[in-house]
Every structure is written in C-alpha cells, then in structure tokens.
Amino acid sequence: ALGGPALFLAGLMACAARLGHPQDLPRVIVVVALLVAVPLAGGADGLVVSALLTALLAGLVLAEQRHRA
C-alpha cells in the first residue's frame, strides 16, 4: 500500500531530473519515509497504513503549495 505511491513519486522525480528540473526536498523526504515505512506497515492494520499514507501525501501537497507560492 505504501510502495506504489513511493515508486510513483520516485519515477516522477527521476523524470524531472532527467529533464533538468531541480528536485524538491519535501518530495525526497516523503519518498524516503514511504520506503522506510513499507516493512514496518506489513503487520499494521489497513486503516493505520491508509492514515499514514494520507498524512504523508497531504503534508507533501501543503509543502509543495507553500514552496510554489
């Protein structure tokens, strides 16, 4: 449940890097946090994992909106 969004964001970052765009630190932090949480979330309840994913992605959206404003 956490690996898919992590791979999506990592692929988005790789594509942007290939095009020469600078990478945002909040996105890197969220990708690392998601990848670290994958083994930890293996035994957790699905609702807890979904809440963690929602919180991380919502935080990323807020950080990117503040950065671009």
mmCIF file with all atom_site columns, N, CA and C in Angstrom:
data_model
loop_
_atom_site.group_PDB
_atom_site.id
_atom_site.type_symbol
_atom_site.label_atom_id
_atom_site.label_alt_id
_atom_site.label_comp_id
_atom_site.label_asym_id
_atom_site.label_entity_id
_atom_site.label_seq_id
_atom_site.pdbx_PDB_ins_code
_atom_site.Cartn_x
_atom_site.Cartn_y
_atom_site.Cartn_z
_atom_site.occupancy
_atom_site.B_iso_or_equiv
_atom_site.pdbx_formal_charge
_atom_site.auth_seq_id
_atom_site.auth_comp_id
_atom_site.auth_asym_id
_atom_site.auth_atom_id
_atom_site.pdbx_PDB_model_num
ATOM 1   N N  . ALA A 1 1  ? 0.814  -1.193 0.000   1.00 0.00 ? 1  ALA A N  1
ATOM 2   C CA . ALA A 1 1  ? 0.000  0.000  0.000   1.00 0.00 ? 1  ALA A CA 1
ATOM 3   C C  . ALA A 1 1  ? 0.858  1.258  0.000   1.00 0.00 ? 1  ALA A C  1
ATOM 4   N N  . LEU A 1 2  ? 2.081  1.161  0.515   1.00 0.00 ? 2  LEU A N  1
ATOM 5   C CA . LEU A 1 2  ? 2.951  2.329  0.547   1.00 0.00 ? 2  LEU A CA 1
ATOM 6   C C  . LEU A 1 2  ? 3.972  2.317  -0.581  1.00 0.00 ? 2  LEU A C  1
ATOM 7   N N  . GLY A 1 3  ? 4.253  1.142  -1.102  1.00 0.00 ? 3  GLY A N  1
ATOM 8   C CA . GLY A 1 3  ? 5.259  1.029  -2.156  1.00 0.00 ? 3  GLY A CA 1
ATOM 9   C C  . GLY A 1 3  ? 4.827  1.676  -3.457  1.00 0.00 ? 3  GLY A C  1
ATOM 10  N N  . GLY A 1 4  ? 3.545  1.579  -3.801  1.00 0.00 ? 4  GLY A N  1
ATOM 11  C CA . GLY A 1 4  ? 3.055  2.164  -5.051  1.00 0.00 ? 4  GLY A CA 1
ATOM 12  C C  . GLY A 1 4  ? 3.219  3.671  -5.102  1.00 0.00 ? 4  GLY A C  1
ATOM 13  N N  . PRO A 1 5  ? 2.738  4.401  -4.094  1.00 0.00 ? 5  PRO A N  1
ATOM 14  C CA . PRO A 1 5  ? 2.949  5.851  -4.101  1.00 0.00 ? 5  PRO A CA 1
ATOM 15  C C  . PRO A 1 5  ? 4.426  6.233  -4.049  1.00 0.00 ? 5  PRO A C  1
ATOM 16  N N  . ALA A 1 6  ? 5.231  5.462  -3.337  1.00 0.00 ? 6  ALA A N  1
ATOM 17  C CA . ALA A 1 6  ? 6.668  5.746  -3.272  1.00 0.00 ? 6  ALA A CA 1
ATOM 18  C C  . ALA A 1 6  ? 7.308  5.584  -4.646  1.00 0.00 ? 6  ALA A C  1
ATOM 19  N N  . LEU A 1 7  ? 6.954  4.515  -5.342  1.00 0.00 ? 7  LEU A N  1
ATOM 20  C CA . LEU A 1 7  ? 7.508  4.300  -6.684  1.00 0.00 ? 7  LEU A CA 1
ATOM 21  C C  . LEU A 1 7  ? 7.010  5.358  -7.666  1.00 0.00 ? 7  LEU A C  1
ATOM 22  N N  . PHE A 1 8  ? 5.760  5.767  -7.538  1.00 0.00 ? 8  PHE A N  1
ATOM 23  C CA . PHE A 1 8  ? 5.219  6.815  -8.408  1.00 0.00 ? 8  PHE A CA 1
ATOM 24  C C  . PHE A 1 8  ? 5.986  8.117  -8.213  1.00 0.00 ? 8  PHE A C  1
ATOM 25  N N  . LEU A 1 9  ? 6.160  8.524  -6.950  1.00 0.00 ? 9  LEU A N  1
ATOM 26  C CA . LEU A 1 9  ? 6.868  9.774  -6.674  1.00 0.00 ? 9  LEU A CA 1
ATOM 27  C C  . LEU A 1 9  ? 8.337  9.679  -7.094  1.00 0.00 ? 9  LEU A C  1
ATOM 28  N N  . ALA A 1 10 ? 8.964  8.519  -6.891  1.00 0.00 ? 10 ALA A N  1
ATOM 29  C CA . ALA A 1 10 ? 10.351 8.340  -7.308  1.00 0.00 ? 10 ALA A CA 1
ATOM 30  C C  . ALA A 1 10 ? 10.465 8.423  -8.831  1.00 0.00 ? 10 ALA A C  1
ATOM 31  N N  . GLY A 1 11 ? 9.525  7.834  -9.551  1.00 0.00 ? 11 GLY A N  1
ATOM 32  C CA . GLY A 1 11 ? 9.539  7.921  -11.003 1.00 0.00 ? 11 GLY A CA 1
ATOM 33  C C  . GLY A 1 11 ? 9.312  9.333  -11.492 1.00 0.00 ? 11 GLY A C  1
ATOM 34  N N  . LEU A 1 12 ? 8.437  10.055 -10.827 1.00 0.00 ? 12 LEU A N  1
ATOM 35  C CA . LEU A 1 12 ? 8.196  11.455 -11.158 1.00 0.00 ? 12 LEU A CA 1
ATOM 36  C C  . LEU A 1 12 ? 9.457  12.284 -10.944 1.00 0.00 ? 12 LEU A C  1
ATOM 37  N N  . MET A 1 13 ? 10.156 12.007 -9.852  1.00 0.00 ? 13 MET A N  1
ATOM 38  C CA . MET A 1 13 ? 11.405 12.711 -9.585  1.00 0.00 ? 13 MET A CA 1
ATOM 39  C C  . MET A 1 13 ? 12.485 12.357 -10.591 1.00 0.00 ? 13 MET A C  1
ATOM 40  N N  . ALA A 1 14 ? 12.560 11.088 -10.978 1.00 0.00 ? 14 ALA A N  1
ATOM 41  C CA . ALA A 1 14 ? 13.560 10.670 -11.955 1.00 0.00 ? 14 ALA A CA 1
ATOM 42  C C  . ALA A 1 14 ? 13.308 11.314 -13.315 1.00 0.00 ? 14 ALA A C  1
ATOM 43  N N  . CYS A 1 15 ? 12.059 11.388 -13.705 1.00 0.00 ? 15 CYS A N  1
ATOM 44  C CA . CYS A 1 15 ? 11.716 12.018 -14.984 1.00 0.00 ? 15 CYS A CA 1
ATOM 45  C C  . CYS A 1 15 ? 12.048 13.509 -14.951 1.00 0.00 ? 15 CYS A C  1
ATOM 46  N N  . ALA A 1 16 ? 11.708 14.175 -13.858 1.00 0.00 ? 16 ALA A N  1
ATOM 47  C CA . ALA A 1 16 ? 12.007 15.603 -13.734 1.00 0.00 ? 16 ALA A CA 1
ATOM 48  C C  . ALA A 1 16 ? 13.513 15.843 -13.710 1.00 0.00 ? 16 ALA A C  1
ATOM 49  N N  . ALA A 1 17 ? 14.255 14.967 -13.039 1.00 0.00 ? 17 ALA A N  1
ATOM 50  C CA . ALA A 1 17 ? 15.712 15.104 -13.002 1.00 0.00 ? 17 ALA A CA 1
ATOM 51  C C  . ALA A 1 17 ? 16.310 14.900 -14.390 1.00 0.00 ? 17 ALA A C  1
ATOM 52  N N  . ARG A 1 18 ? 15.761 13.976 -15.131 1.00 0.00 ? 18 ARG A N  1
ATOM 53  C CA . ARG A 1 18 ? 16.250 13.722 -16.498 1.00 0.00 ? 18 ARG A CA 1
ATOM 54  C C  . ARG A 1 18 ? 16.029 14.935 -17.391 1.00 0.00 ? 18 ARG A C  1
ATOM 55  N N  . LEU A 1 19 ? 14.951 15.681 -17.127 1.00 0.00 ? 19 LEU A N  1
ATOM 56  C CA . LEU A 1 19 ? 14.656 16.882 -17.902 1.00 0.00 ? 19 LEU A CA 1
ATOM 57  C C  . LEU A 1 19 ? 15.397 18.114 -17.373 1.00 0.00 ? 19 LEU A C  1
ATOM 58  N N  . GLY A 1 20 ? 16.141 17.934 -16.282 1.00 0.00 ? 20 GLY A N  1
ATOM 59  C CA . GLY A 1 20 ? 16.947 19.024 -15.748 1.00 0.00 ? 20 GLY A CA 1
ATOM 60  C C  . GLY A 1 20 ? 16.262 19.893 -14.718 1.00 0.00 ? 20 GLY A C  1
ATOM 61  N N  . HIS A 1 21 ? 15.147 19.448 -14.191 1.00 0.00 ? 21 HIS A N  1
ATOM 62  C CA . HIS A 1 21 ? 14.433 20.222 -13.175 1.00 0.00 ? 21 HIS A CA 1
ATOM 63  C C  . HIS A 1 21 ? 14.994 19.901 -11.796 1.00 0.00 ? 21 HIS A C  1
ATOM 64  N N  . PRO A 1 22 ? 15.137 20.906 -10.950 1.00 0.00 ? 22 PRO A N  1
ATOM 65  C CA . PRO A 1 22 ? 15.631 20.639 -9.589  1.00 0.00 ? 22 PRO A CA 1
ATOM 66  C C  . PRO A 1 22 ? 14.601 19.851 -8.778  1.00 0.00 ? 22 PRO A C  1
ATOM 67  N N  . GLN A 1 23 ? 15.104 19.069 -7.835  1.00 0.00 ? 23 GLN A N  1
ATOM 68  C CA . GLN A 1 23 ? 14.228 18.233 -7.026  1.00 0.00 ? 23 GLN A CA 1
ATOM 69  C C  . GLN A 1 23 ? 13.887 18.940 -5.723  1.00 0.00 ? 23 GLN A C  1
ATOM 70  N N  . ASP A 1 24 ? 12.637 18.806 -5.307  1.00 0.00 ? 24 ASP A N  1
ATOM 71  C CA . ASP A 1 24 ? 12.181 19.402 -4.063  1.00 0.00 ? 24 ASP A CA 1
ATOM 72  C C  . ASP A 1 24 ? 12.532 18.492 -2.897  1.00 0.00 ? 24 ASP A C  1
ATOM 73  N N  . LEU A 1 25 ? 13.064 19.078 -1.833  1.00 0.00 ? 25 LEU A N  1
ATOM 74  C CA . LEU A 1 25 ? 13.435 18.310 -0.644  1.00 0.00 ? 25 LEU A CA 1
ATOM 75  C C  . LEU A 1 25 ? 12.231 17.638 0.023   1.00 0.00 ? 25 LEU A C  1
ATOM 76  N N  . PRO A 1 26 ? 11.062 18.304 0.126   1.00 0.00 ? 26 PRO A N  1
ATOM 77  C CA . PRO A 1 26 ? 9.928  17.614 0.755   1.00 0.00 ? 26 PRO A CA 1
ATOM 78  C C  . PRO A 1 26 ? 9.525  16.335 0.023   1.00 0.00 ? 26 PRO A C  1
ATOM 79  N N  . ARG A 1 27 ? 9.616  16.331 -1.289  1.00 0.00 ? 27 ARG A N  1
ATOM 80  C CA . ARG A 1 27 ? 9.257  15.124 -2.042  1.00 0.00 ? 27 ARG A CA 1
ATOM 81  C C  . ARG A 1 27 ? 10.251 14.007 -1.764  1.00 0.00 ? 27 ARG A C  1
ATOM 82  N N  . VAL A 1 28 ? 11.526 14.348 -1.662  1.00 0.00 ? 28 VAL A N  1
ATOM 83  C CA . VAL A 1 28 ? 12.549 13.345 -1.350  1.00 0.00 ? 28 VAL A CA 1
ATOM 84  C C  . VAL A 1 28 ? 12.296 12.760 0.038   1.00 0.00 ? 28 VAL A C  1
ATOM 85  N N  . ILE A 1 29 ? 11.962 13.622 0.981   1.00 0.00 ? 29 ILE A N  1
ATOM 86  C CA . ILE A 1 29 ? 11.707 13.164 2.354   1.00 0.00 ? 29 ILE A CA 1
ATOM 87  C C  . ILE A 1 29 ? 10.507 12.224 2.400   1.00 0.00 ? 29 ILE A C  1
ATOM 88  N N  . VAL A 1 30 ? 9.452  12.553 1.659   1.00 0.00 ? 30 VAL A N  1
ATOM 89  C CA . VAL A 1 30 ? 8.264  11.697 1.656   1.00 0.00 ? 30 VAL A CA 1
ATOM 90  C C  . VAL A 1 30 ? 8.558  10.351 1.006   1.00 0.00 ? 30 VAL A C  1
ATOM 91  N N  . VAL A 1 31 ? 9.320  10.344 -0.078  1.00 0.00 ? 31 VAL A N  1
ATOM 92  C CA . VAL A 1 31 ? 9.669  9.072  -0.726  1.00 0.00 ? 31 VAL A CA 1
ATOM 93  C C  . VAL A 1 31 ? 10.474 8.193  0.230   1.00 0.00 ? 31 VAL A C  1
ATOM 94  N N  . VAL A 1 32 ? 11.456 8.771  0.893   1.00 0.00 ? 32 VAL A N  1
ATOM 95  C CA . VAL A 1 32 ? 12.258 8.000  1.848   1.00 0.00 ? 32 VAL A CA 1
ATOM 96  C C  . VAL A 1 32 ? 11.391 7.505  3.005   1.00 0.00 ? 32 VAL A C  1
ATOM 97  N N  . ALA A 1 33 ? 10.513 8.359  3.513   1.00 0.00 ? 33 ALA A N  1
ATOM 98  C CA . ALA A 1 33 ? 9.628  7.950  4.611   1.00 0.00 ? 33 ALA A CA 1
ATOM 99  C C  . ALA A 1 33 ? 8.712  6.808  4.191   1.00 0.00 ? 33 ALA A C  1
ATOM 100 N N  . LEU A 1 34 ? 8.179  6.877  2.975   1.00 0.00 ? 34 LEU A N  1
ATOM 101 C CA . LEU A 1 34 ? 7.308  5.800  2.489   1.00 0.00 ? 34 LEU A CA 1
ATOM 102 C C  . LEU A 1 34 ? 8.089  4.500  2.335   1.00 0.00 ? 34 LEU A C  1
ATOM 103 N N  . LEU A 1 35 ? 9.295  4.578  1.801   1.00 0.00 ? 35 LEU A N  1
ATOM 104 C CA . LEU A 1 35 ? 10.092 3.364  1.611   1.00 0.00 ? 35 LEU A CA 1
ATOM 105 C C  . LEU A 1 35 ? 10.515 2.762  2.950   1.00 0.00 ? 35 LEU A C  1
ATOM 106 N N  . VAL A 1 36 ? 10.809 3.599  3.928   1.00 0.00 ? 36 VAL A N  1
ATOM 107 C CA . VAL A 1 36 ? 11.164 3.099  5.260   1.00 0.00 ? 36 VAL A CA 1
ATOM 108 C C  . VAL A 1 36 ? 9.943  2.475  5.934   1.00 0.00 ? 36 VAL A C  1
ATOM 109 N N  . ALA A 1 37 ? 8.765  3.026  5.681   1.00 0.00 ? 37 ALA A N  1
ATOM 110 C CA . ALA A 1 37 ? 7.553  2.533  6.339   1.00 0.00 ? 37 ALA A CA 1
ATOM 111 C C  . ALA A 1 37 ? 7.007  1.252  5.720   1.00 0.00 ? 37 ALA A C  1
ATOM 112 N N  . VAL A 1 38 ? 7.465  0.877  4.532   1.00 0.00 ? 38 VAL A N  1
ATOM 113 C CA . VAL A 1 38 ? 6.929  -0.332 3.872   1.00 0.00 ? 38 VAL A CA 1
ATOM 114 C C  . VAL A 1 38 ? 7.101  -1.571 4.742   1.00 0.00 ? 38 VAL A C  1
ATOM 115 N N  . PRO A 1 39 ? 8.312  -1.898 5.232   1.00 0.00 ? 39 PRO A N  1
ATOM 116 C CA . PRO A 1 39 ? 8.409  -3.100 6.066   1.00 0.00 ? 39 PRO A CA 1
ATOM 117 C C  . PRO A 1 39 ? 7.710  -2.959 7.419   1.00 0.00 ? 39 PRO A C  1
ATOM 118 N N  . LEU A 1 40 ? 7.660  -1.735 7.935   1.00 0.00 ? 40 LEU A N  1
ATOM 119 C CA . LEU A 1 40 ? 7.014  -1.527 9.227   1.00 0.00 ? 40 LEU A CA 1
ATOM 120 C C  . LEU A 1 40 ? 5.500  -1.659 9.129   1.00 0.00 ? 40 LEU A C  1
ATOM 121 N N  . ALA A 1 41 ? 4.946  -1.339 7.972   1.00 0.00 ? 41 ALA A N  1
ATOM 122 C CA . ALA A 1 41 ? 3.493  -1.373 7.793   1.00 0.00 ? 41 ALA A CA 1
ATOM 123 C C  . ALA A 1 41 ? 2.983  -2.764 7.435   1.00 0.00 ? 41 ALA A C  1
ATOM 124 N N  . GLY A 1 42 ? 3.871  -3.714 7.273   1.00 0.00 ? 42 GLY A N  1
ATOM 125 C CA . GLY A 1 42 ? 3.466  -5.057 6.882   1.00 0.00 ? 42 GLY A CA 1
ATOM 126 C C  . GLY A 1 42 ? 2.498  -5.710 7.852   1.00 0.00 ? 42 GLY A C  1
ATOM 127 N N  . GLY A 1 43 ? 2.701  -5.499 9.133   1.00 0.00 ? 43 GLY A N  1
ATOM 128 C CA . GLY A 1 43 ? 1.826  -6.107 10.129  1.00 0.00 ? 43 GLY A CA 1
ATOM 129 C C  . GLY A 1 43 ? 0.795  -5.159 10.707  1.00 0.00 ? 43 GLY A C  1
ATOM 130 N N  . ALA A 1 44 ? 0.753  -3.955 10.192  1.00 0.00 ? 44 ALA A N  1
ATOM 131 C CA . ALA A 1 44 ? -0.168 -2.954 10.746  1.00 0.00 ? 44 ALA A CA 1
ATOM 132 C C  . ALA A 1 44 ? -1.556 -3.093 10.135  1.00 0.00 ? 44 ALA A C  1
ATOM 133 N N  . ASP A 1 45 ? -2.525 -2.551 10.832  1.00 0.00 ? 45 ASP A N  1
ATOM 134 C CA . ASP A 1 45 ? -3.898 -2.539 10.344  1.00 0.00 ? 45 ASP A CA 1
ATOM 135 C C  . ASP A 1 45 ? -4.006 -1.647 9.108   1.00 0.00 ? 45 ASP A C  1
ATOM 136 N N  . GLY A 1 46 ? -4.857 -2.017 8.187   1.00 0.00 ? 46 GLY A N  1
ATOM 137 C CA . GLY A 1 46 ? -5.004 -1.276 6.938   1.00 0.00 ? 46 GLY A CA 1
ATOM 138 C C  . GLY A 1 46 ? -5.426 0.163  7.139   1.00 0.00 ? 46 GLY A C  1
ATOM 139 N N  . LEU A 1 47 ? -6.240 0.407  8.137   1.00 0.00 ? 47 LEU A N  1
ATOM 140 C CA . LEU A 1 47 ? -6.692 1.774  8.407   1.00 0.00 ? 47 LEU A CA 1
ATOM 141 C C  . LEU A 1 47 ? -5.533 2.646  8.878   1.00 0.00 ? 47 LEU A C  1
ATOM 142 N N  . VAL A 1 48 ? -4.638 2.073  9.666   1.00 0.00 ? 48 VAL A N  1
ATOM 143 C CA . VAL A 1 48 ? -3.465 2.809  10.139  1.00 0.00 ? 48 VAL A CA 1
ATOM 144 C C  . VAL A 1 48 ? -2.543 3.138  8.978   1.00 0.00 ? 48 VAL A C  1
ATOM 145 N N  . VAL A 1 49 ? -2.331 2.174  8.090   1.00 0.00 ? 49 VAL A N  1
ATOM 146 C CA . VAL A 1 49 ? -1.478 2.397  6.924   1.00 0.00 ? 49 VAL A CA 1
ATOM 147 C C  . VAL A 1 49 ? -2.091 3.452  6.017   1.00 0.00 ? 49 VAL A C  1
ATOM 148 N N  . SER A 1 50 ? -3.388 3.390  5.812   1.00 0.00 ? 50 SER A N  1
ATOM 149 C CA . SER A 1 50 ? -4.059 4.394  4.978   1.00 0.00 ? 50 SER A CA 1
ATOM 150 C C  . SER A 1 50 ? -3.968 5.784  5.598   1.00 0.00 ? 50 SER A C  1
ATOM 151 N N  . ALA A 1 51 ? -4.097 5.870  6.903   1.00 0.00 ? 51 ALA A N  1
ATOM 152 C CA . ALA A 1 51 ? -3.983 7.158  7.590   1.00 0.00 ? 51 ALA A CA 1
ATOM 153 C C  . ALA A 1 51 ? -2.568 7.712  7.461   1.00 0.00 ? 51 ALA A C  1
ATOM 154 N N  . LEU A 1 52 ? -1.559 6.851  7.584   1.00 0.00 ? 52 LEU A N  1
ATOM 155 C CA . LEU A 1 52 ? -0.171 7.276  7.417   1.00 0.00 ? 52 LEU A CA 1
ATOM 156 C C  . LEU A 1 52 ? 0.078  7.786  6.010   1.00 0.00 ? 52 LEU A C  1
ATOM 157 N N  . LEU A 1 53 ? -0.400 7.050  5.030   1.00 0.00 ? 53 LEU A N  1
ATOM 158 C CA . LEU A 1 53 ? -0.236 7.453  3.635   1.00 0.00 ? 53 LEU A CA 1
ATOM 159 C C  . LEU A 1 53 ? -0.923 8.782  3.362   1.00 0.00 ? 53 LEU A C  1
ATOM 160 N N  . THR A 1 54 ? -2.144 8.936  3.856   1.00 0.00 ? 54 THR A N  1
ATOM 161 C CA . THR A 1 54 ? -2.887 10.182 3.665   1.00 0.00 ? 54 THR A CA 1
ATOM 162 C C  . THR A 1 54 ? -2.167 11.355 4.322   1.00 0.00 ? 54 THR A C  1
ATOM 163 N N  . ALA A 1 55 ? -1.659 11.148 5.523   1.00 0.00 ? 55 ALA A N  1
ATOM 164 C CA . ALA A 1 55 ? -0.960 12.228 6.230   1.00 0.00 ? 55 ALA A CA 1
ATOM 165 C C  . ALA A 1 55 ? 0.313  12.636 5.495   1.00 0.00 ? 55 ALA A C  1
ATOM 166 N N  . LEU A 1 56 ? 1.086  11.663 5.026   1.00 0.00 ? 56 LEU A N  1
ATOM 167 C CA . LEU A 1 56 ? 2.324  11.982 4.311   1.00 0.00 ? 56 LEU A CA 1
ATOM 168 C C  . LEU A 1 56 ? 2.041  12.714 3.001   1.00 0.00 ? 56 LEU A C  1
ATOM 169 N N  . LEU A 1 57 ? 1.072  12.237 2.243   1.00 0.00 ? 57 LEU A N  1
ATOM 170 C CA . LEU A 1 57 ? 0.779  12.878 0.954   1.00 0.00 ? 57 LEU A CA 1
ATOM 171 C C  . LEU A 1 57 ? 0.130  14.248 1.141   1.00 0.00 ? 57 LEU A C  1
ATOM 172 N N  . ALA A 1 58 ? -0.708 14.395 2.157   1.00 0.00 ? 58 ALA A N  1
ATOM 173 C CA . ALA A 1 58 ? -1.300 15.712 2.429   1.00 0.00 ? 58 ALA A CA 1
ATOM 174 C C  . ALA A 1 58 ? -0.221 16.703 2.860   1.00 0.00 ? 58 ALA A C  1
ATOM 175 N N  . GLY A 1 59 ? 0.719  16.251 3.668   1.00 0.00 ? 59 GLY A N  1
ATOM 176 C CA . GLY A 1 59 ? 1.839  17.100 4.053   1.00 0.00 ? 59 GLY A CA 1
ATOM 177 C C  . GLY A 1 59 ? 2.683  17.500 2.870   1.00 0.00 ? 59 GLY A C  1
ATOM 178 N N  . LEU A 1 60 ? 2.879  16.579 1.935   1.00 0.00 ? 60 LEU A N  1
ATOM 179 C CA . LEU A 1 60 ? 3.637  16.885 0.724   1.00 0.00 ? 60 LEU A CA 1
ATOM 180 C C  . LEU A 1 60 ? 2.917  17.928 -0.122  1.00 0.00 ? 60 LEU A C  1
ATOM 181 N N  . VAL A 1 61 ? 1.618  17.789 -0.261  1.00 0.00 ? 61 VAL A N  1
ATOM 182 C CA . VAL A 1 61 ? 0.843  18.761 -1.040  1.00 0.00 ? 61 VAL A CA 1
ATOM 183 C C  . VAL A 1 61 ? 0.954  20.150 -0.412  1.00 0.00 ? 61 VAL A C  1
ATOM 184 N N  . LEU A 1 62 ? 0.820  20.232 0.894   1.00 0.00 ? 62 LEU A N  1
ATOM 185 C CA . LEU A 1 62 ? 0.926  21.526 1.574   1.00 0.00 ? 62 LEU A CA 1
ATOM 186 C C  . LEU A 1 62 ? 2.320  22.125 1.422   1.00 0.00 ? 62 LEU A C  1
ATOM 187 N N  . ALA A 1 63 ? 3.349  21.301 1.544   1.00 0.00 ? 63 ALA A N  1
ATOM 188 C CA . ALA A 1 63 ? 4.724  21.790 1.414   1.00 0.00 ? 63 ALA A CA 1
ATOM 189 C C  . ALA A 1 63 ? 5.001  22.281 -0.005  1.00 0.00 ? 63 ALA A C  1
ATOM 190 N N  . GLU A 1 64 ? 4.499  21.558 -1.006  1.00 0.00 ? 64 GLU A N  1
ATOM 191 C CA . GLU A 1 64 ? 4.734  21.972 -2.391  1.00 0.00 ? 64 GLU A CA 1
ATOM 192 C C  . GLU A 1 64 ? 3.941  23.225 -2.743  1.00 0.00 ? 64 GLU A C  1
ATOM 193 N N  . GLN A 1 65 ? 2.749  23.379 -2.178  1.00 0.00 ? 65 GLN A N  1
ATOM 194 C CA . GLN A 1 65 ? 1.971  24.597 -2.430  1.00 0.00 ? 65 GLN A CA 1
ATOM 195 C C  . GLN A 1 65 ? 2.653  25.805 -1.811  1.00 0.00 ? 65 GLN A C  1
ATOM 196 N N  . ARG A 1 66 ? 3.190  25.660 -0.609  1.00 0.00 ? 66 ARG A N  1
ATOM 197 C CA . ARG A 1 66 ? 3.902  26.762 0.026   1.00 0.00 ? 66 ARG A CA 1
ATOM 198 C C  . ARG A 1 66 ? 5.172  27.112 -0.741  1.00 0.00 ? 66 ARG A C  1
ATOM 199 N N  . HIS A 1 67 ? 5.839  26.087 -1.263  1.00 0.00 ? 67 HIS A N  1
ATOM 200 C CA . HIS A 1 67 ? 7.087  26.298 -1.996  1.00 0.00 ? 67 HIS A CA 1
ATOM 201 C C  . HIS A 1 67 ? 6.844  27.030 -3.310  1.00 0.00 ? 67 HIS A C  1
ATOM 202 N N  . ARG A 1 68 ? 5.751  26.739 -3.981  1.00 0.00 ? 68 ARG A N  1
ATOM 203 C CA . ARG A 1 68 ? 5.468  27.323 -5.285  1.00 0.00 ? 68 ARG A CA 1
ATOM 204 C C  . ARG A 1 68 ? 4.776  28.684 -5.186  1.00 0.00 ? 68 ARG A C  1
ATOM 205 N N  . ALA A 1 69 ? 4.236  29.015 -4.026  1.00 0.00 ? 69 ALA A N  1
ATOM 206 C CA . ALA A 1 69 ? 3.501  30.285 -3.873  1.00 0.00 ? 69 ALA A CA 1
ATOM 207 C C  . ALA A 1 69 ? 4.424  31.466 -3.679  1.00 0.00 ? 69 ALA A C  1
#
